[in-house]
Coordinates of C-alpha atoms in Angstrom, one line a residue:
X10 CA 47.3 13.2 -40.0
X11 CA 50.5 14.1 -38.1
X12 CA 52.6 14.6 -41.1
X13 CA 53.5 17.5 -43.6
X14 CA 51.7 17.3 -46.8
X15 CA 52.7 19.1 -50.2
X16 CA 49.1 19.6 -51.1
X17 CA 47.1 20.3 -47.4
X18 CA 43.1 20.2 -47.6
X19 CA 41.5 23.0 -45.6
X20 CA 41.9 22.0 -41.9
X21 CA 40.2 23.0 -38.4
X22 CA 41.9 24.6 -35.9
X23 CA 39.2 23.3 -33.5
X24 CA 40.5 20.0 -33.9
X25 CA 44.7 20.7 -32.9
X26 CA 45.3 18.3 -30.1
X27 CA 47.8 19.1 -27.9
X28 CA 49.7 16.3 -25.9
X29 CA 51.8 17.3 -22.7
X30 CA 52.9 13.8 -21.6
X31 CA 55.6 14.2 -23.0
X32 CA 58.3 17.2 -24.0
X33 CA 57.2 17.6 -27.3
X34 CA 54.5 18.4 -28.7
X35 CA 52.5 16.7 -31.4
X36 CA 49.7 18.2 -33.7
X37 CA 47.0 16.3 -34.8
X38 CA 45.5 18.1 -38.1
X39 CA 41.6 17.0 -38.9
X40 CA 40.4 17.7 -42.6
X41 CA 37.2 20.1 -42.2
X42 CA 34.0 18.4 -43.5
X43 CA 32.7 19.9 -46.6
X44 CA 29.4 21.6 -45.1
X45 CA 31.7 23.5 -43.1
X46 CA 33.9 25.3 -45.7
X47 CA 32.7 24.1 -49.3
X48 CA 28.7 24.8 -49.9
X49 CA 27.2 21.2 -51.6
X50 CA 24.8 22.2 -54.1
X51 CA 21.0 21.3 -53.0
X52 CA 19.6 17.8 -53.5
X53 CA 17.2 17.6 -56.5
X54 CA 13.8 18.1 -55.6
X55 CA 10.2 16.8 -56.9
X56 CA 7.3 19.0 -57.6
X57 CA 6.3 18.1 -54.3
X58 CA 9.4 19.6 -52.4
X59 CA 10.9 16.0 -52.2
X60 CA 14.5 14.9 -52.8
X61 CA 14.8 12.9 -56.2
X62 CA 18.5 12.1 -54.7
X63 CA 18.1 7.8 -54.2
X64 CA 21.5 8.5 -51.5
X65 CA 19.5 10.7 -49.4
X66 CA 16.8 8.1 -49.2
X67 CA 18.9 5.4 -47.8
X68 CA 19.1 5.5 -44.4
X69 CA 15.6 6.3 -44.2
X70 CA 15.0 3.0 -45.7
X71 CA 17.5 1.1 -44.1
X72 CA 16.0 2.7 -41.2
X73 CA 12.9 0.9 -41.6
X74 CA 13.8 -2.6 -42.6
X75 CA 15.5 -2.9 -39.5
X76 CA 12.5 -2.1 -37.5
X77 CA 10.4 -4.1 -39.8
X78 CA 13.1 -7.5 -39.5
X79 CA 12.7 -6.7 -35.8
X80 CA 9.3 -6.5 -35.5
X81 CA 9.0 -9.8 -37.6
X82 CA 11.4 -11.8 -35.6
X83 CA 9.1 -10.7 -32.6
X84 CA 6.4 -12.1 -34.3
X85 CA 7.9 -15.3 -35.7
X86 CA 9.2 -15.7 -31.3
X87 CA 5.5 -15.4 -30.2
X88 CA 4.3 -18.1 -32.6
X89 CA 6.7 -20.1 -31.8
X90 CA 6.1 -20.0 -28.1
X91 CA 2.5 -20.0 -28.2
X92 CA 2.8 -23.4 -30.6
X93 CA 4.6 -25.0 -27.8
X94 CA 3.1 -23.4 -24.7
X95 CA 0.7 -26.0 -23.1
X96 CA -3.3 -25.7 -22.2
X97 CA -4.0 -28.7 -20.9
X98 CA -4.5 -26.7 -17.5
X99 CA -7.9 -25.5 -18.9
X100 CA -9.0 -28.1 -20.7
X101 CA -8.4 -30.5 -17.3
X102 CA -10.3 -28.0 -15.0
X103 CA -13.9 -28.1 -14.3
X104 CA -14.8 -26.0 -11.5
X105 CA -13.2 -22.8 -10.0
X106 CA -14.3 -21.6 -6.6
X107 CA -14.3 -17.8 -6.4
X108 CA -14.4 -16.6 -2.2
X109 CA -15.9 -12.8 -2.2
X110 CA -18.1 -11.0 -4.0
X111 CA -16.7 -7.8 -4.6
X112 CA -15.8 -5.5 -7.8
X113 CA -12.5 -7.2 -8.3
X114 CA -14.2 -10.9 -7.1
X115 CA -16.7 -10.3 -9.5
X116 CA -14.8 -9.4 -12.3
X117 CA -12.6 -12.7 -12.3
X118 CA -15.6 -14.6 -11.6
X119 CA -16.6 -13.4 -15.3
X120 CA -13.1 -13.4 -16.8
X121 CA -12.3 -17.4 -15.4
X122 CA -15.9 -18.7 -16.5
X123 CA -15.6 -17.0 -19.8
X124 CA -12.6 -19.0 -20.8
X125 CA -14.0 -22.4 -21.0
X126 CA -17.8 -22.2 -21.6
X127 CA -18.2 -25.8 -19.7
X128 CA -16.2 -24.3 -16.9
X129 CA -18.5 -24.1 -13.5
X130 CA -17.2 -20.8 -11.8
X131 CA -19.2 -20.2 -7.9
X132 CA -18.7 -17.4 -6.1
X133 CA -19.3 -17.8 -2.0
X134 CA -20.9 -15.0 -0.7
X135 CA -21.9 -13.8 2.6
X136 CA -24.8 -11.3 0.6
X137 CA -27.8 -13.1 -0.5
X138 CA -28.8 -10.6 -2.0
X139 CA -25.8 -10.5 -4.3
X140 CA -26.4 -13.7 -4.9
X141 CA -29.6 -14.4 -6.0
X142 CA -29.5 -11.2 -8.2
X143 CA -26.1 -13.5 -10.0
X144 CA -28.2 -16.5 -9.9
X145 CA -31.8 -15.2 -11.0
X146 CA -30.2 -12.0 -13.2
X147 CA -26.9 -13.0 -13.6
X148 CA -25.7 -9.4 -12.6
X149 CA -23.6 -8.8 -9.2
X150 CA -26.3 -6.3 -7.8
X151 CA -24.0 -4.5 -6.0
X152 CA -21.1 -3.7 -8.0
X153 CA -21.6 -4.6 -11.4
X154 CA -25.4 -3.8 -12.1
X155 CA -25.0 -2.9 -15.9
X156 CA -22.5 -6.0 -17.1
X157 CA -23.8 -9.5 -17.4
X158 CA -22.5 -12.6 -15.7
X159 CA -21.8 -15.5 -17.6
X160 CA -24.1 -18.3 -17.4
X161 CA -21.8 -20.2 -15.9
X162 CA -21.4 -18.1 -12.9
X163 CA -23.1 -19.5 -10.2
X164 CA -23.0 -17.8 -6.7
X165 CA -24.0 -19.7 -3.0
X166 CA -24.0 -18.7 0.3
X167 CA -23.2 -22.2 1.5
X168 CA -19.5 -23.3 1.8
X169 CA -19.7 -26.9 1.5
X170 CA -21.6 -26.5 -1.8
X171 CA -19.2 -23.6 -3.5
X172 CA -16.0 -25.6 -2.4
X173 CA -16.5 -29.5 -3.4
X174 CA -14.6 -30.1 -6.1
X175 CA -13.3 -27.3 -7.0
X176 CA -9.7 -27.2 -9.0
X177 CA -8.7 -23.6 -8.2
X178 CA -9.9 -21.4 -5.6
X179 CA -9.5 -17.4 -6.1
X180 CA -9.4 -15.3 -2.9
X181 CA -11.4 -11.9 -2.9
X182 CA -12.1 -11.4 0.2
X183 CA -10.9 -7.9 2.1
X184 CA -7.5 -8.6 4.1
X185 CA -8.3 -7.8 7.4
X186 CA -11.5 -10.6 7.4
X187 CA -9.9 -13.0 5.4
X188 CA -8.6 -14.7 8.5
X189 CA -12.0 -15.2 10.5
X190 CA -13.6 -16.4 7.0
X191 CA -11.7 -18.9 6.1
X192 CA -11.5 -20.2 9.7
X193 CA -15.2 -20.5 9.2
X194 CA -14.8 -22.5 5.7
X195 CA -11.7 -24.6 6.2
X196 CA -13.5 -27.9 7.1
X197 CA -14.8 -28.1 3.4
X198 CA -11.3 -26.6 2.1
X199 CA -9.6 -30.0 0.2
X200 CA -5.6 -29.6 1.6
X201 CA -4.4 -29.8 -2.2
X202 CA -6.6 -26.9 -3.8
X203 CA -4.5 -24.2 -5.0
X204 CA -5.1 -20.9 -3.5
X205 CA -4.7 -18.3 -5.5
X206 CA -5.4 -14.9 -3.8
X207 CA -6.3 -11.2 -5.1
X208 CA -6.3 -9.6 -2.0
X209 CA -3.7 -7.0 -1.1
X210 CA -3.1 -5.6 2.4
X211 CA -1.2 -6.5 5.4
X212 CA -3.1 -7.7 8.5
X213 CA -3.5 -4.7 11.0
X214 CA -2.4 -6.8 14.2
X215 CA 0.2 -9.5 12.9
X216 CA 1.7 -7.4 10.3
X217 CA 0.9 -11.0 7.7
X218 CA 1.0 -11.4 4.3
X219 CA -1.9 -13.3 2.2
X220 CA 0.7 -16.1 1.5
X221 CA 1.0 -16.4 5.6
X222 CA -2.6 -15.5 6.6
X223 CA -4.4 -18.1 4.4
X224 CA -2.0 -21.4 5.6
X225 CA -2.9 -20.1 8.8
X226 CA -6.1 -19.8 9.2
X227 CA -6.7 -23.2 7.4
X228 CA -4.2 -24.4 9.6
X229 CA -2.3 -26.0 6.8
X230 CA 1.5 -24.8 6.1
X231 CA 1.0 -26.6 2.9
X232 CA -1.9 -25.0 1.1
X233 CA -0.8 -24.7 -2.7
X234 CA -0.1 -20.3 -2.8
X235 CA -0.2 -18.2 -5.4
X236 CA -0.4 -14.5 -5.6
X237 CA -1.7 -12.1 -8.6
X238 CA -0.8 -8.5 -8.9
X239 CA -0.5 -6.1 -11.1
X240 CA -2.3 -3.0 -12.7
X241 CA -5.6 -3.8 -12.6
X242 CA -9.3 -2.2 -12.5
X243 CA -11.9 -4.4 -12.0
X244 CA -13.8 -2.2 -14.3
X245 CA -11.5 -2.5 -16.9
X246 CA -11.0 -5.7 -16.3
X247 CA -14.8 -6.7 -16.7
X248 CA -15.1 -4.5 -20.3
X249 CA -12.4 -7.0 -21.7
X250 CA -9.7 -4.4 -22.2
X251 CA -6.1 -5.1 -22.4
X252 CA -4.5 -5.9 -19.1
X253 CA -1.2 -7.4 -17.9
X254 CA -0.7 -9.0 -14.5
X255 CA 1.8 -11.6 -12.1
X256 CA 1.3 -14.9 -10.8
X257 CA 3.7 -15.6 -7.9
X258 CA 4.5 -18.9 -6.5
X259 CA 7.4 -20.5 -4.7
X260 CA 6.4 -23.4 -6.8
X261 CA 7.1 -22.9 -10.6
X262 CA 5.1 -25.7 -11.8
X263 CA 1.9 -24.1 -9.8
X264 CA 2.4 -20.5 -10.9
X265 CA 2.4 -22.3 -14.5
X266 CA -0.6 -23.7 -14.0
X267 CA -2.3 -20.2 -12.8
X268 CA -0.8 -18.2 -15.8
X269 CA -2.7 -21.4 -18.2
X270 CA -5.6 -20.8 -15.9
X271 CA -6.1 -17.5 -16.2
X272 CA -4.3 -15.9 -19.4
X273 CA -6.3 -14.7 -22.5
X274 CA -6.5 -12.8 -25.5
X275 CA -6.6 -9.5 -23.3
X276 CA -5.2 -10.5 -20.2
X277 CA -1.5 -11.0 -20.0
X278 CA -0.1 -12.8 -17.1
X279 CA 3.8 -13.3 -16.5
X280 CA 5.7 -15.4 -13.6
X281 CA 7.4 -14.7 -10.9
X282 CA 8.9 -16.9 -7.7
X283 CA 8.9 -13.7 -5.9
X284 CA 6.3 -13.6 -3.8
X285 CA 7.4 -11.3 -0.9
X286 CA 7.6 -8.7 -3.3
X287 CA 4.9 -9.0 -5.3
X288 CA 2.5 -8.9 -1.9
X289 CA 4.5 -6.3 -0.3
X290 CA 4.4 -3.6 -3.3
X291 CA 0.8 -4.8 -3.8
X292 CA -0.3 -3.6 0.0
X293 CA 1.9 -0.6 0.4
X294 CA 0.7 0.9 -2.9
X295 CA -2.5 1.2 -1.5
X296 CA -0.9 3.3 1.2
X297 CA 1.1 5.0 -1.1
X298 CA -2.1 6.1 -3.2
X299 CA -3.4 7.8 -0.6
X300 CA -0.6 9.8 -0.2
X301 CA -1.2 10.9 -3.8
X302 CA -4.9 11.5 -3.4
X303 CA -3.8 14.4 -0.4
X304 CA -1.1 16.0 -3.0
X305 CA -4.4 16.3 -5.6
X306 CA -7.1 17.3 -2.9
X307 CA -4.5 19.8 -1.5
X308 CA -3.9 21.5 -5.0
X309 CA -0.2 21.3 -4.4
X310 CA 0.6 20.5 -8.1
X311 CA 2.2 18.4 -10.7
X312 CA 5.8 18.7 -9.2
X313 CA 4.9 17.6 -5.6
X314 CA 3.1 14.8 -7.1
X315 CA 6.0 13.4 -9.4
X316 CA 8.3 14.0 -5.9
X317 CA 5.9 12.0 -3.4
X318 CA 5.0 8.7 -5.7
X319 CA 9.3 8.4 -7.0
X320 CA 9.5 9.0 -3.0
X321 CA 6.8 6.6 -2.3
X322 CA 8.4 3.7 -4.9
X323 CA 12.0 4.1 -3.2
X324 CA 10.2 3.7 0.4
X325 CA 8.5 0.3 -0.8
X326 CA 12.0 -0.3 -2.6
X327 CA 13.8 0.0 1.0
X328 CA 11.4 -2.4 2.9
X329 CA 10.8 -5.1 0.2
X330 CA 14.8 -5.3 0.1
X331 CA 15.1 -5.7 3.5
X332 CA 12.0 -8.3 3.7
X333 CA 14.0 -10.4 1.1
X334 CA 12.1 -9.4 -2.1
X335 CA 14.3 -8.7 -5.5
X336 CA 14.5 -5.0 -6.6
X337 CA 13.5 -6.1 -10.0
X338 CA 9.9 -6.9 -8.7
X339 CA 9.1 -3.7 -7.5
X340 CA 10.2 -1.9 -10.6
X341 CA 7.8 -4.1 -12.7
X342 CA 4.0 -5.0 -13.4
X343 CA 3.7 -5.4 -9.6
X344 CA 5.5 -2.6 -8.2
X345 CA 5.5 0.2 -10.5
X346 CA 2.8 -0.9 -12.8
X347 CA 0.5 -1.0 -10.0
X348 CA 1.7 2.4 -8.1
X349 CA 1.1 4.6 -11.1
X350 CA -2.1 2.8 -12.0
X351 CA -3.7 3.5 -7.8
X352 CA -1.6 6.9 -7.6
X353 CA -2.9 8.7 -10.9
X354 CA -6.6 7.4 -12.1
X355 CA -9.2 8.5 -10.2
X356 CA -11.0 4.8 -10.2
X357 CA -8.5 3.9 -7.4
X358 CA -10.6 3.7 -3.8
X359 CA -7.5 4.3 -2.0
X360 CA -6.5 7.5 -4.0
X361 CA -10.2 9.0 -3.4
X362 CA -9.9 8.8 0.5
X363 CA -6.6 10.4 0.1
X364 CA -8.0 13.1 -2.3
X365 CA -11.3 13.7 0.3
X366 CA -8.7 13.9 3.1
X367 CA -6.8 16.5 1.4
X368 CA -10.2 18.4 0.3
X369 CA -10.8 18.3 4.4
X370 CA -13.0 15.7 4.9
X371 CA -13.2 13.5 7.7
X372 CA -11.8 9.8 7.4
X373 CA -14.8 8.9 9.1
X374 CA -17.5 10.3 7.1
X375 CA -15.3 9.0 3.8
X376 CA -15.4 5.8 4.9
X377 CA -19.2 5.8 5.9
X378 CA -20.1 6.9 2.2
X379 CA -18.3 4.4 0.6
X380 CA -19.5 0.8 -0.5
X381 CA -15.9 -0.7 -1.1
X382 CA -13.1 -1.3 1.1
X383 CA -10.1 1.0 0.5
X384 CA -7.3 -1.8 1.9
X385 CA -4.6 1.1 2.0
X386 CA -6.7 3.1 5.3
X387 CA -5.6 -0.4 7.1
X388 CA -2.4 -1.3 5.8
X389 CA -0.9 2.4 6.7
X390 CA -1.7 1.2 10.7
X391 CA 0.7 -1.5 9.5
X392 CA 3.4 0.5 8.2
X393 CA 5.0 2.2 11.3
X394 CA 5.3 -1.2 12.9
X395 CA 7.0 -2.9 9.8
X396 CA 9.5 0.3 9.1
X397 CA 10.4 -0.3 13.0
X398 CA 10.8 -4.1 12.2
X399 CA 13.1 -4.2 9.5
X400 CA 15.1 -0.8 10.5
X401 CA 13.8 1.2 7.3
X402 CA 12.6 5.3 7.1
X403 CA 9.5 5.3 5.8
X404 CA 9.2 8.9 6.0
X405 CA 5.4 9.3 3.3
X406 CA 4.1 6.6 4.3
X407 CA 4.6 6.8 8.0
X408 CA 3.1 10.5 7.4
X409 CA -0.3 8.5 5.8
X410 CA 0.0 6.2 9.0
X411 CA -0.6 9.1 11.2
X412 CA -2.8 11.1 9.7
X413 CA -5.3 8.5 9.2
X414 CA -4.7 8.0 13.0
X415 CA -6.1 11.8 12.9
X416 CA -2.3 12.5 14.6
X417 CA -1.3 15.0 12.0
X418 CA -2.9 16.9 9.5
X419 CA -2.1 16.4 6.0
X420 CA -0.5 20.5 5.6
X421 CA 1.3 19.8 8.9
X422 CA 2.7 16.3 7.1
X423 CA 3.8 18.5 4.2
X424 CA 5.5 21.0 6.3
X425 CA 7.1 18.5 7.9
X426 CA 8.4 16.2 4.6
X427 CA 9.7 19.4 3.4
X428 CA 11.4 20.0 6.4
X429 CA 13.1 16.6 6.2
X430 CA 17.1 17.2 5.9
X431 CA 18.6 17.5 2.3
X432 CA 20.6 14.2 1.9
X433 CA 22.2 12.1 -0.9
X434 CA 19.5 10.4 -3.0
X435 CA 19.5 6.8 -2.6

């Protein structure tokens, strides 16, 4: 109150406001509160130390019918959207054509065929081996000896067999062969059939996506595309628990059809037209987790990690921008979902060459004693060549590019990062 007052409560002198716009001066006079200047007498209390007062209990409750009304509109929006979402893609598919027989191959293979019992699911492999343990055993030999195919998995070495008349096709195979193998399959490939591809990685040479590899090699700009990214194990993936992943298509209706395809009870899968972005954060995480694995086989501790990944994320940022991807992509499932998943668990191949290389092993010997293929040692050769493209510092994972090349060492890349000159964060 600015006025006089015959009676005046108690007032605080910390709230006097002074105005100097003008010549005089005006006083602005707050009443105190009463916990500042008048004790309240204690609520009354139970036997148990808890307030009988029904006032203090209020906002507590209030508290928590809002988050209950919340939660309950959330619930009423998911049945609403599942009651209208459609599943005719499933019911209207018979066959699905896996290519590859890897971890991740595998463990789709299982996922796809369990979702429609009558659903024929073959996997083309180049092992036979592999696939006469999935056909006689129903257990991928190789890379999944303890979990049990469905019975509807069937695996072939022969092209012609695994492709006719398939609805869907789901790419596995490694990056950097993709291109000769699907040379060598695309007179049984139908023109229509949907690819939808699981690989990440840039090709070493061409510096190509999946989305332009696979038209390509087929030697069909119009193969249906989609890509799916996201955090993902394959283990995790094959023990059914909870995952959440991105479909990416330039055609909406397709994607659709992919998310129908391959959602479930504990695999989510969300949209995107974004496809540049979702492939580009899906191959330069890779590189990116090998940069982490050096930070935890160096010992250089918790800080340097958090530095080098937020690092890492704005360097992918900075590219996918200037390769025409949206900003938004990289900070979700695909792009930051997937970095922290390959930069901090210790399941990620690309984040165990990293953490050998920091130990002081030899890339050569790493690579010798493992039975996967870690797509990041590749995609790094890629890296230097694309930063140079699009006119982007790349400063990490250039460093990963060269010492994979065996062109720095990974203390000399740290010395050097840190030496890097203190600018504005951007």
């Amino acid at each position: 109150m600015a006025a006089f007052l015959e009676s005046p409560p108690l007032f605080n002198c910390n709230h006097l406001l002074f105005s100097s716009s003008t010549r005089k001066t005006f006083v602005t006079i707050t009443p105190c509160s009463a916990s500042s200047s008048v004790p309240t007498p204690p609520s009354p209390k139970n036997s148990a130390g808890e307030s009988t007062d029904p006032n203090s209990q209020k906002p507590f409750r209030d508290r928590r019918k809002i988050v209950r009304l919340a939660w309950e509109k959330l619930v009423r929006w998911s049945r609403s959207w599942r009651s209208r979402s459609r599943t005719d893609v499933l019911q209207s598919t018979n066959k699905v054509v896996v290519l590859g027989g890897g971890s991740f191959g595998t463990a789709m293979a299982a996922h796809v065929a369990n979702r429609k019992a009558d659903l024929e699911v073959h996997m083309l492999l180049r092992d036979p081996l592999v696939c006469q343990s999935i056909n006689d055993n129903h257990f991928n030999c190789k890379y999944f000896p303890e979990h049990k195919l469905p019975d509807n998995v069937i695996a072939s070495t022969d092209p012609k067999t695994a492709l006719l008349g398939a609805d869907y096709c789901l790419h596995a195979v490694p990056v950097q062969s993709s291109s000769s193998f699907l040379k060598g399959i695309a007179e049984f490939v139908d023109p229509g059939l949907p690819f939808i591809s699981l690989s990440k990685g840039l090709e070493l040479n061409t510096l190509r996506m999946m989305s332009q590899i696979i038209p390509r090699a087929l030697e069909n700009s119009r193969q249906p595309f989609v890509a799916l990214s996201g955090p993902s194990f394959a283990l995790e993936l094959m023990n059914k628990l909870p995952t959440a992943m991105v479909v990416a298509s330039k055609d909406k209706k397709l994607a659709n059809a992919a998310q129908q395809l391959l959602a479930s009870s504990h695999l989510r899968i969300s949209t995107s037209s974004d496809v540049t972005g979702v492939e580009i954060a899906g191959a330069l995480k890779n590189v990116l987790a090998i940069a982490a694995g050096i930070v935890e086989g160096m010992n250089l501790g918790n800080n340097s990690m958090a530095a080098l990944v937020a690092q890492g994320c704005s360097e992918i940022r900075w590219l996918a921008t200037k390769m025409g991807a949206k900003p938004a992509t990289i900070m979700g499932l695909s792009g930051t979902g997937d970095i922290m998943l390959t930069c901090f668990v210790n399941l990620s191949r690309n984040r165990t060459v990293g953490l050998r290389l920091g130990s002081g092993e030899k890339l050569d010997d790493i690579l010798c004693s493992m039975n996967q293929v870690a797509e990041g040692v590749s995609t790094a050769g890629a890296v230097i060549a694309l930063a140079q493209k699009y006119n982007v510092k790349m400063p990490v994972l250039t460093a990963v590019a060269r010492i994979i090349d065996n062109e720095l060492t990974p203390k000399k890349a740290v010395l050097e990062l840190m030496r890097l000159p203190q600018v504005e964060e951007v």
